[in-house]
JSON list of C-alpha atoms in Angstrom, two decimals:
[
{"chain": "A", "resi": 244, "resn": "GLY", "atom": "CA", "xyz": [-181.25, -24.18, -107.52]},
{"chain": "A", "resi": 245, "resn": "GLY", "atom": "CA", "xyz": [-181.34, -22.35, -103.90]},
{"chain": "A", "resi": 246, "resn": "SER", "atom": "CA", "xyz": [-179.42, -25.20, -102.59]},
{"chain": "A", "resi": 247, "resn": "LEU", "atom": "CA", "xyz": [-176.72, -24.69, -105.44]},
{"chain": "A", "resi": 248, "resn": "GLY", "atom": "CA", "xyz": [-177.20, -21.10, -104.61]},
{"chain": "A", "resi": 249, "resn": "ALA", "atom": "CA", "xyz": [-175.67, -21.88, -100.76]},
{"chain": "A", "resi": 250, "resn": "ARG", "atom": "CA", "xyz": [-173.18, -24.21, -102.30]},
{"chain": "A", "resi": 251, "resn": "GLY", "atom": "CA", "xyz": [-171.65, -21.83, -104.51]},
{"chain": "A", "resi": 252, "resn": "LEU", "atom": "CA", "xyz": [-171.62, -19.02, -101.65]},
{"chain": "A", "resi": 253, "resn": "LEU", "atom": "CA", "xyz": [-170.33, -21.57, -99.34]},
{"chain": "A", "resi": 254, "resn": "ALA", "atom": "CA", "xyz": [-167.19, -22.17, -102.36]},
{"chain": "A", "resi": 255, "resn": "LEU", "atom": "CA", "xyz": [-166.98, -18.34, -103.20]},
{"chain": "A", "resi": 256, "resn": "ALA", "atom": "CA", "xyz": [-166.37, -18.11, -99.37]},
{"chain": "A", "resi": 257, "resn": "VAL", "atom": "CA", "xyz": [-163.62, -20.92, -98.86]},
{"chain": "A", "resi": 258, "resn": "ALA", "atom": "CA", "xyz": [-161.73, -19.52, -102.14]},
{"chain": "A", "resi": 259, "resn": "SER", "atom": "CA", "xyz": [-161.90, -16.51, -101.16]},
{"chain": "A", "resi": 260, "resn": "GLY", "atom": "CA", "xyz": [-160.48, -17.41, -97.68]},
{"chain": "A", "resi": 261, "resn": "ALA", "atom": "CA", "xyz": [-157.89, -19.92, -99.40]},
{"chain": "A", "resi": 262, "resn": "ALA", "atom": "CA", "xyz": [-156.94, -17.13, -101.62]},
{"chain": "A", "resi": 263, "resn": "ALA", "atom": "CA", "xyz": [-155.93, -14.33, -98.69]},
{"chain": "A", "resi": 264, "resn": "TRP", "atom": "CA", "xyz": [-154.30, -17.16, -96.77]},
{"chain": "A", "resi": 265, "resn": "ALA", "atom": "CA", "xyz": [-151.81, -18.09, -99.75]},
{"chain": "A", "resi": 266, "resn": "THR", "atom": "CA", "xyz": [-150.98, -14.35, -100.36]},
{"chain": "A", "resi": 267, "resn": "TRP", "atom": "CA", "xyz": [-150.45, -13.85, -96.63]},
{"chain": "A", "resi": 268, "resn": "ALA", "atom": "CA", "xyz": [-147.84, -17.30, -96.71]},
{"chain": "A", "resi": 269, "resn": "VAL", "atom": "CA", "xyz": [-146.24, -16.39, -99.69]},
{"chain": "A", "resi": 270, "resn": "LEU", "atom": "CA", "xyz": [-146.30, -12.53, -100.08]},
{"chain": "A", "resi": 271, "resn": "LEU", "atom": "CA", "xyz": [-146.24, -11.43, -96.57]},
{"chain": "A", "resi": 272, "resn": "MET", "atom": "CA", "xyz": [-145.17, -13.74, -94.17]},
{"chain": "A", "resi": 273, "resn": "PRO", "atom": "CA", "xyz": [-141.43, -14.47, -95.12]},
{"chain": "A", "resi": 274, "resn": "GLY", "atom": "CA", "xyz": [-140.27, -11.13, -93.84]},
{"chain": "A", "resi": 275, "resn": "PHE", "atom": "CA", "xyz": [-141.57, -11.84, -90.33]},
{"chain": "A", "resi": 276, "resn": "ARG", "atom": "CA", "xyz": [-140.28, -15.17, -89.95]},
{"chain": "A", "resi": 277, "resn": "ARG", "atom": "CA", "xyz": [-137.71, -14.07, -87.78]},
{"chain": "A", "resi": 278, "resn": "VAL", "atom": "CA", "xyz": [-138.86, -11.19, -85.89]},
{"chain": "A", "resi": 279, "resn": "PRO", "atom": "CA", "xyz": [-140.81, -11.44, -82.70]},
{"chain": "A", "resi": 280, "resn": "LEU", "atom": "CA", "xyz": [-144.60, -11.47, -82.80]},
{"chain": "A", "resi": 281, "resn": "ARG", "atom": "CA", "xyz": [-145.16, -7.92, -81.09]},
{"chain": "A", "resi": 282, "resn": "LEU", "atom": "CA", "xyz": [-142.61, -5.90, -83.51]},
{"chain": "A", "resi": 283, "resn": "GLN", "atom": "CA", "xyz": [-144.45, -7.60, -86.55]},
{"chain": "A", "resi": 284, "resn": "VAL", "atom": "CA", "xyz": [-145.62, -4.73, -88.81]},
{"chain": "A", "resi": 285, "resn": "PRO", "atom": "CA", "xyz": [-147.90, -5.95, -91.55]},
{"chain": "A", "resi": 286, "resn": "TYR", "atom": "CA", "xyz": [-147.58, -4.27, -94.52]},
{"chain": "A", "resi": 287, "resn": "GLN", "atom": "CA", "xyz": [-149.75, -1.26, -95.74]},
{"chain": "A", "resi": 288, "resn": "PRO", "atom": "CA", "xyz": [-149.02, 0.88, -98.16]},
{"chain": "A", "resi": 289, "resn": "SER", "atom": "CA", "xyz": [-148.63, 4.40, -97.82]},
{"chain": "A", "resi": 290, "resn": "SER", "atom": "CA", "xyz": [-151.13, 6.85, -99.57]},
{"chain": "A", "resi": 291, "resn": "PRO", "atom": "CA", "xyz": [-149.92, 9.34, -102.18]},
{"chain": "A", "resi": 292, "resn": "ARG", "atom": "CA", "xyz": [-151.03, 11.89, -99.44]},
{"chain": "A", "resi": 293, "resn": "GLN", "atom": "CA", "xyz": [-149.04, 10.36, -97.11]},
{"chain": "A", "resi": 294, "resn": "VAL", "atom": "CA", "xyz": [-145.84, 10.26, -98.87]},
{"chain": "A", "resi": 295, "resn": "ALA", "atom": "CA", "xyz": [-146.53, 13.69, -100.03]},
{"chain": "A", "resi": 296, "resn": "ASN", "atom": "CA", "xyz": [-146.54, 14.82, -96.70]},
{"chain": "A", "resi": 297, "resn": "ALA", "atom": "CA", "xyz": [-143.60, 13.01, -94.96]},
{"chain": "A", "resi": 298, "resn": "LEU", "atom": "CA", "xyz": [-141.14, 14.60, -98.08]},
{"chain": "A", "resi": 299, "resn": "ALA", "atom": "CA", "xyz": [-142.76, 18.01, -97.28]},
{"chain": "A", "resi": 300, "resn": "LEU", "atom": "CA", "xyz": [-141.58, 17.60, -93.85]},
{"chain": "A", "resi": 301, "resn": "LEU", "atom": "CA", "xyz": [-137.92, 16.59, -95.15]},
{"chain": "A", "resi": 302, "resn": "ARG", "atom": "CA", "xyz": [-137.61, 19.07, -97.99]},
{"chain": "A", "resi": 303, "resn": "GLY", "atom": "CA", "xyz": [-134.50, 20.97, -98.13]},
{"chain": "A", "resi": 304, "resn": "ARG", "atom": "CA", "xyz": [-132.66, 18.68, -95.81]},
{"chain": "A", "resi": 305, "resn": "ALA", "atom": "CA", "xyz": [-129.67, 16.73, -96.83]},
{"chain": "A", "resi": 306, "resn": "GLY", "atom": "CA", "xyz": [-127.99, 13.68, -95.96]},
{"chain": "A", "resi": 307, "resn": "LYS", "atom": "CA", "xyz": [-128.57, 10.07, -95.87]},
{"chain": "A", "resi": 308, "resn": "THR", "atom": "CA", "xyz": [-132.53, 9.19, -95.77]},
{"chain": "A", "resi": 309, "resn": "VAL", "atom": "CA", "xyz": [-133.69, 6.03, -94.89]},
{"chain": "A", "resi": 310, "resn": "ASP", "atom": "CA", "xyz": [-137.32, 4.40, -94.66]},
{"chain": "A", "resi": 311, "resn": "LEU", "atom": "CA", "xyz": [-137.71, 1.45, -92.11]},
{"chain": "A", "resi": 312, "resn": "GLY", "atom": "CA", "xyz": [-140.04, -0.75, -93.06]},
{"chain": "A", "resi": 313, "resn": "SER", "atom": "CA", "xyz": [-139.74, 0.12, -96.51]},
{"chain": "A", "resi": 314, "resn": "GLY", "atom": "CA", "xyz": [-142.50, -1.88, -98.38]},
{"chain": "A", "resi": 315, "resn": "ASP", "atom": "CA", "xyz": [-142.79, -1.61, -102.02]},
{"chain": "A", "resi": 316, "resn": "GLY", "atom": "CA", "xyz": [-140.33, 1.52, -102.10]},
{"chain": "A", "resi": 317, "resn": "ARG", "atom": "CA", "xyz": [-142.11, 4.55, -102.60]},
{"chain": "A", "resi": 318, "resn": "LEU", "atom": "CA", "xyz": [-141.42, 6.66, -100.05]},
{"chain": "A", "resi": 319, "resn": "VAL", "atom": "CA", "xyz": [-137.58, 5.88, -100.81]},
{"chain": "A", "resi": 320, "resn": "LEU", "atom": "CA", "xyz": [-138.05, 6.78, -104.50]},
{"chain": "A", "resi": 321, "resn": "GLU", "atom": "CA", "xyz": [-139.52, 9.91, -103.70]},
{"chain": "A", "resi": 322, "resn": "ALA", "atom": "CA", "xyz": [-136.99, 10.59, -101.13]},
{"chain": "A", "resi": 323, "resn": "TYR", "atom": "CA", "xyz": [-134.62, 10.26, -104.02]},
{"chain": "A", "resi": 324, "resn": "LYS", "atom": "CA", "xyz": [-136.52, 12.48, -106.67]},
{"chain": "A", "resi": 325, "resn": "GLN", "atom": "CA", "xyz": [-136.68, 15.21, -104.11]},
{"chain": "A", "resi": 326, "resn": "GLY", "atom": "CA", "xyz": [-132.77, 15.36, -103.80]},
{"chain": "A", "resi": 327, "resn": "LEU", "atom": "CA", "xyz": [-132.31, 13.29, -100.52]},
{"chain": "A", "resi": 328, "resn": "ARG", "atom": "CA", "xyz": [-129.34, 11.20, -101.19]},
{"chain": "A", "resi": 329, "resn": "PRO", "atom": "CA", "xyz": [-128.40, 8.43, -100.82]},
{"chain": "A", "resi": 330, "resn": "ALA", "atom": "CA", "xyz": [-131.81, 7.12, -100.11]},
{"chain": "A", "resi": 331, "resn": "LEU", "atom": "CA", "xyz": [-132.44, 3.54, -99.31]},
{"chain": "A", "resi": 332, "resn": "GLY", "atom": "CA", "xyz": [-134.86, 0.90, -97.46]},
{"chain": "A", "resi": 333, "resn": "TYR", "atom": "CA", "xyz": [-134.61, -1.59, -95.12]},
{"chain": "A", "resi": 334, "resn": "GLU", "atom": "CA", "xyz": [-137.27, -4.46, -95.61]},
{"chain": "A", "resi": 335, "resn": "LEU", "atom": "CA", "xyz": [-136.97, -8.34, -94.80]},
{"chain": "A", "resi": 336, "resn": "ASN", "atom": "CA", "xyz": [-139.84, -9.23, -97.51]},
{"chain": "A", "resi": 337, "resn": "PRO", "atom": "CA", "xyz": [-138.49, -10.63, -100.30]},
{"chain": "A", "resi": 338, "resn": "TRP", "atom": "CA", "xyz": [-141.52, -10.05, -102.41]},
{"chain": "A", "resi": 339, "resn": "LEU", "atom": "CA", "xyz": [-141.58, -6.45, -101.18]},
{"chain": "A", "resi": 340, "resn": "LEU", "atom": "CA", "xyz": [-138.21, -6.04, -101.90]},
{"chain": "A", "resi": 341, "resn": "CYS", "atom": "CA", "xyz": [-138.79, -7.21, -105.54]},
{"chain": "A", "resi": 342, "resn": "LEU", "atom": "CA", "xyz": [-141.43, -5.07, -105.90]},
{"chain": "A", "resi": 343, "resn": "ALA", "atom": "CA", "xyz": [-139.37, -1.98, -105.05]},
{"chain": "A", "resi": 344, "resn": "ASN", "atom": "CA", "xyz": [-136.77, -2.74, -107.12]},
{"chain": "A", "resi": 345, "resn": "TYR", "atom": "CA", "xyz": [-139.26, -3.22, -109.90]},
{"chain": "A", "resi": 346, "resn": "ARG", "atom": "CA", "xyz": [-140.89, 0.11, -109.16]},
{"chain": "A", "resi": 347, "resn": "ALA", "atom": "CA", "xyz": [-137.39, 1.96, -108.95]},
{"chain": "A", "resi": 348, "resn": "TRP", "atom": "CA", "xyz": [-136.55, 0.41, -112.54]},
{"chain": "A", "resi": 349, "resn": "LYS", "atom": "CA", "xyz": [-139.81, 1.62, -113.98]},
{"chain": "A", "resi": 350, "resn": "ALA", "atom": "CA", "xyz": [-139.20, 4.83, -112.30]},
{"chain": "A", "resi": 351, "resn": "GLY", "atom": "CA", "xyz": [-135.48, 5.07, -113.95]},
{"chain": "A", "resi": 352, "resn": "CYS", "atom": "CA", "xyz": [-133.72, 5.18, -110.51]},
{"chain": "A", "resi": 353, "resn": "HIS", "atom": "CA", "xyz": [-132.69, 1.83, -110.76]},
{"chain": "A", "resi": 354, "resn": "GLY", "atom": "CA", "xyz": [-129.05, 1.79, -109.29]},
{"chain": "A", "resi": 355, "resn": "GLU", "atom": "CA", "xyz": [-129.80, 5.06, -107.61]},
{"chain": "A", "resi": 356, "resn": "VAL", "atom": "CA", "xyz": [-131.48, 3.90, -104.72]},
{"chain": "A", "resi": 357, "resn": "SER", "atom": "CA", "xyz": [-131.04, 0.91, -102.26]},
{"chain": "A", "resi": 358, "resn": "PHE", "atom": "CA", "xyz": [-133.57, -1.64, -100.97]},
{"chain": "A", "resi": 359, "resn": "LEU", "atom": "CA", "xyz": [-131.61, -3.97, -98.42]},
{"chain": "A", "resi": 360, "resn": "LYS", "atom": "CA", "xyz": [-132.84, -7.22, -97.05]},
{"chain": "A", "resi": 361, "resn": "LYS", "atom": "CA", "xyz": [-132.35, -6.25, -93.23]},
{"chain": "A", "resi": 362, "resn": "ASP", "atom": "CA", "xyz": [-133.80, -6.69, -90.23]},
{"chain": "A", "resi": 363, "resn": "LEU", "atom": "CA", "xyz": [-134.30, -2.97, -89.10]},
{"chain": "A", "resi": 364, "resn": "TRP", "atom": "CA", "xyz": [-133.49, -3.62, -85.14]},
{"chain": "A", "resi": 365, "resn": "LYS", "atom": "CA", "xyz": [-130.12, -5.03, -86.47]},
{"chain": "A", "resi": 366, "resn": "VAL", "atom": "CA", "xyz": [-128.66, -2.02, -88.51]},
{"chain": "A", "resi": 367, "resn": "ASN", "atom": "CA", "xyz": [-126.46, 0.72, -87.38]},
{"chain": "A", "resi": 368, "resn": "LEU", "atom": "CA", "xyz": [-128.37, 4.01, -88.07]},
{"chain": "A", "resi": 369, "resn": "SER", "atom": "CA", "xyz": [-125.56, 6.52, -86.33]},
{"chain": "A", "resi": 370, "resn": "ASP", "atom": "CA", "xyz": [-124.89, 8.02, -90.07]},
{"chain": "A", "resi": 371, "resn": "CYS", "atom": "CA", "xyz": [-128.58, 8.40, -91.27]},
{"chain": "A", "resi": 372, "resn": "HIS", "atom": "CA", "xyz": [-129.91, 12.39, -90.78]},
{"chain": "A", "resi": 373, "resn": "ASN", "atom": "CA", "xyz": [-133.61, 11.75, -92.48]},
{"chain": "A", "resi": 374, "resn": "VAL", "atom": "CA", "xyz": [-135.47, 8.39, -90.84]},
{"chain": "A", "resi": 375, "resn": "ILE", "atom": "CA", "xyz": [-139.31, 7.64, -92.38]},
{"chain": "A", "resi": 376, "resn": "VAL", "atom": "CA", "xyz": [-141.00, 5.31, -89.94]},
{"chain": "A", "resi": 377, "resn": "PHE", "atom": "CA", "xyz": [-144.61, 4.34, -91.38]},
{"chain": "A", "resi": 378, "resn": "LEU", "atom": "CA", "xyz": [-144.88, 1.56, -88.59]},
{"chain": "A", "resi": 379, "resn": "ALA", "atom": "CA", "xyz": [-147.52, 0.25, -86.00]},
{"chain": "A", "resi": 380, "resn": "PRO", "atom": "CA", "xyz": [-148.11, 2.06, -82.43]},
{"chain": "A", "resi": 381, "resn": "SER", "atom": "CA", "xyz": [-146.50, -1.33, -80.81]},
{"chain": "A", "resi": 382, "resn": "VAL", "atom": "CA", "xyz": [-143.15, -0.76, -82.55]},
{"chain": "A", "resi": 383, "resn": "LYS", "atom": "CA", "xyz": [-142.86, 2.75, -81.47]},
{"chain": "A", "resi": 384, "resn": "PRO", "atom": "CA", "xyz": [-141.45, 2.93, -77.97]},
{"chain": "A", "resi": 385, "resn": "PRO", "atom": "CA", "xyz": [-138.60, 0.57, -78.79]},
{"chain": "A", "resi": 386, "resn": "LEU", "atom": "CA", "xyz": [-137.77, 2.34, -81.79]},
{"chain": "A", "resi": 387, "resn": "ALA", "atom": "CA", "xyz": [-137.71, 5.11, -80.10]},
{"chain": "A", "resi": 388, "resn": "THR", "atom": "CA", "xyz": [-135.33, 3.98, -77.84]},
{"chain": "A", "resi": 389, "resn": "LYS", "atom": "CA", "xyz": [-133.04, 2.47, -80.84]},
{"chain": "A", "resi": 390, "resn": "LEU", "atom": "CA", "xyz": [-133.14, 6.06, -82.27]},
{"chain": "A", "resi": 391, "resn": "LEU", "atom": "CA", "xyz": [-132.09, 7.93, -79.19]},
{"chain": "A", "resi": 392, "resn": "ALA", "atom": "CA", "xyz": [-129.13, 6.19, -78.76]},
{"chain": "A", "resi": 393, "resn": "GLU", "atom": "CA", "xyz": [-127.85, 5.64, -82.52]},
{"chain": "A", "resi": 394, "resn": "LEU", "atom": "CA", "xyz": [-129.19, 9.18, -84.51]},
{"chain": "A", "resi": 395, "resn": "PRO", "atom": "CA", "xyz": [-127.06, 12.39, -84.74]},
{"chain": "A", "resi": 396, "resn": "ASP", "atom": "CA", "xyz": [-128.34, 15.38, -83.26]},
{"chain": "A", "resi": 397, "resn": "ASP", "atom": "CA", "xyz": [-129.14, 16.79, -86.19]},
{"chain": "A", "resi": 398, "resn": "ALA", "atom": "CA", "xyz": [-131.12, 13.98, -87.67]},
{"chain": "A", "resi": 399, "resn": "ARG", "atom": "CA", "xyz": [-134.86, 14.11, -88.28]},
{"chain": "A", "resi": 400, "resn": "VAL", "atom": "CA", "xyz": [-137.64, 11.06, -87.99]},
{"chain": "A", "resi": 401, "resn": "VAL", "atom": "CA", "xyz": [-140.62, 11.17, -89.92]},
{"chain": "A", "resi": 402, "resn": "ALA", "atom": "CA", "xyz": [-143.28, 9.44, -88.50]},
{"chain": "A", "resi": 403, "resn": "GLY", "atom": "CA", "xyz": [-146.67, 8.33, -90.30]},
{"chain": "A", "resi": 404, "resn": "ARG", "atom": "CA", "xyz": [-150.23, 7.33, -89.38]},
{"chain": "A", "resi": 405, "resn": "PHE", "atom": "CA", "xyz": [-148.94, 7.35, -86.00]},
{"chain": "A", "resi": 406, "resn": "PRO", "atom": "CA", "xyz": [-146.62, 9.10, -83.88]},
{"chain": "A", "resi": 407, "resn": "PHE", "atom": "CA", "xyz": [-143.70, 8.93, -80.97]},
{"chain": "A", "resi": 408, "resn": "PRO", "atom": "CA", "xyz": [-146.07, 8.36, -77.79]},
{"chain": "A", "resi": 409, "resn": "SER", "atom": "CA", "xyz": [-143.39, 9.79, -75.48]},
{"chain": "A", "resi": 410, "resn": "TRP", "atom": "CA", "xyz": [-142.06, 12.79, -77.83]},
{"chain": "A", "resi": 411, "resn": "THR", "atom": "CA", "xyz": [-143.22, 16.15, -78.65]},
{"chain": "A", "resi": 412, "resn": "PRO", "atom": "CA", "xyz": [-143.08, 16.42, -82.52]},
{"chain": "A", "resi": 413, "resn": "SER", "atom": "CA", "xyz": [-141.28, 19.69, -84.04]},
{"chain": "A", "resi": 414, "resn": "THR", "atom": "CA", "xyz": [-144.39, 20.22, -86.33]},
{"chain": "A", "resi": 415, "resn": "THR", "atom": "CA", "xyz": [-146.91, 18.52, -88.00]},
{"chain": "A", "resi": 416, "resn": "LEU", "atom": "CA", "xyz": [-148.81, 18.06, -91.29]},
{"chain": "A", "resi": 417, "resn": "GLY", "atom": "CA", "xyz": [-151.83, 16.62, -92.52]},
{"chain": "A", "resi": 418, "resn": "GLN", "atom": "CA", "xyz": [-155.08, 15.14, -90.33]},
{"chain": "A", "resi": 419, "resn": "GLY", "atom": "CA", "xyz": [-156.48, 12.06, -89.46]},
{"chain": "A", "resi": 420, "resn": "LEU", "atom": "CA", "xyz": [-155.04, 8.77, -91.71]},
{"chain": "A", "resi": 421, "resn": "GLU", "atom": "CA", "xyz": [-152.76, 11.37, -93.58]},
{"chain": "A", "resi": 422, "resn": "GLN", "atom": "CA", "xyz": [-151.11, 13.15, -90.53]},
{"chain": "A", "resi": 423, "resn": "VAL", "atom": "CA", "xyz": [-147.27, 12.83, -90.34]},
{"chain": "A", "resi": 424, "resn": "TRP", "atom": "CA", "xyz": [-145.22, 13.99, -87.49]},
{"chain": "A", "resi": 425, "resn": "ALA", "atom": "CA", "xyz": [-141.63, 15.45, -87.26]},
{"chain": "A", "resi": 426, "resn": "TYR", "atom": "CA", "xyz": [-138.94, 14.81, -84.72]},
{"chain": "A", "resi": 427, "resn": "ASP", "atom": "CA", "xyz": [-135.61, 16.80, -84.34]},
{"chain": "A", "resi": 428, "resn": "MET", "atom": "CA", "xyz": [-133.49, 14.66, -82.21]},
{"chain": "A", "resi": 429, "resn": "LYS", "atom": "CA", "xyz": [-131.69, 17.48, -80.70]},
{"chain": "A", "resi": 430, "resn": "GLU", "atom": "CA", "xyz": [-134.93, 18.75, -79.47]},
{"chain": "A", "resi": 431, "resn": "VAL", "atom": "CA", "xyz": [-135.68, 15.07, -78.84]},
{"chain": "A", "resi": 432, "resn": "ARG", "atom": "CA", "xyz": [-132.63, 14.56, -76.49]},
{"chain": "A", "resi": 433, "resn": "ARG", "atom": "CA", "xyz": [-133.23, 17.66, -74.41]},
{"chain": "A", "resi": 434, "resn": "GLU", "atom": "CA", "xyz": [-136.82, 16.97, -73.66]},
{"chain": "A", "resi": 435, "resn": "VAL", "atom": "CA", "xyz": [-135.79, 13.43, -72.55]},
{"chain": "A", "resi": 436, "resn": "GLN", "atom": "CA", "xyz": [-133.04, 14.97, -70.45]},
{"chain": "A", "resi": 437, "resn": "ASP", "atom": "CA", "xyz": [-135.08, 17.49, -68.88]},
{"chain": "A", "resi": 438, "resn": "SER", "atom": "CA", "xyz": [-137.69, 14.83, -67.68]},
{"chain": "A", "resi": 439, "resn": "ALA", "atom": "CA", "xyz": [-135.26, 12.47, -66.07]},
{"chain": "A", "resi": 440, "resn": "GLN", "atom": "CA", "xyz": [-133.75, 15.26, -63.98]},
{"chain": "A", "resi": 441, "resn": "GLN", "atom": "CA", "xyz": [-137.69, 16.46, -63.20]},
{"chain": "A", "resi": 442, "resn": "SER", "atom": "CA", "xyz": [-137.87, 12.85, -61.86]},
{"chain": "A", "resi": 443, "resn": "GLN", "atom": "CA", "xyz": [-134.82, 12.86, -59.49]},
{"chain": "A", "resi": 444, "resn": "VAL", "atom": "CA", "xyz": [-135.75, 15.65, -57.92]}
]
């Protein structure tokens, strides 16, 4: 009986490992194949509190709203419900895009929000006024450069889970894993320019 029990545990461990690998290979890996390793971000759904905090920092604003790496679409859907329109997400993983579109259909928002299979590094963000970023720390420095180069002065960037390390937030909400940070691009640019001038002195 003990021998069979050990074999059963081993078989269970092997089956669990195979299932985890299959999930990664089929559901998550397709969105990463064309992205450099250092810029890859694994899918991690936002909690209800993270979503609420992020959208609270965009309340009352207008203009095009995008979620970079939109995953299953929950942030885009909440942005649309809050009146932020147009609302769209950029996501490379086709399975997550299908899930996002299903969630939009289920919420009665199909055709009202957009989920596009596009590399966030290749899209032009110059017409975006509200940008949501729930991405890994390794992505933040190169993304900061892109946002500085493309976003208009009146844009606001809301980061979840991890802040932009070189930017000072205009405001923040929540604590721990639920904390979000808001950055107003006009203030960020002023701070970057002041820092550059001081380094030249």
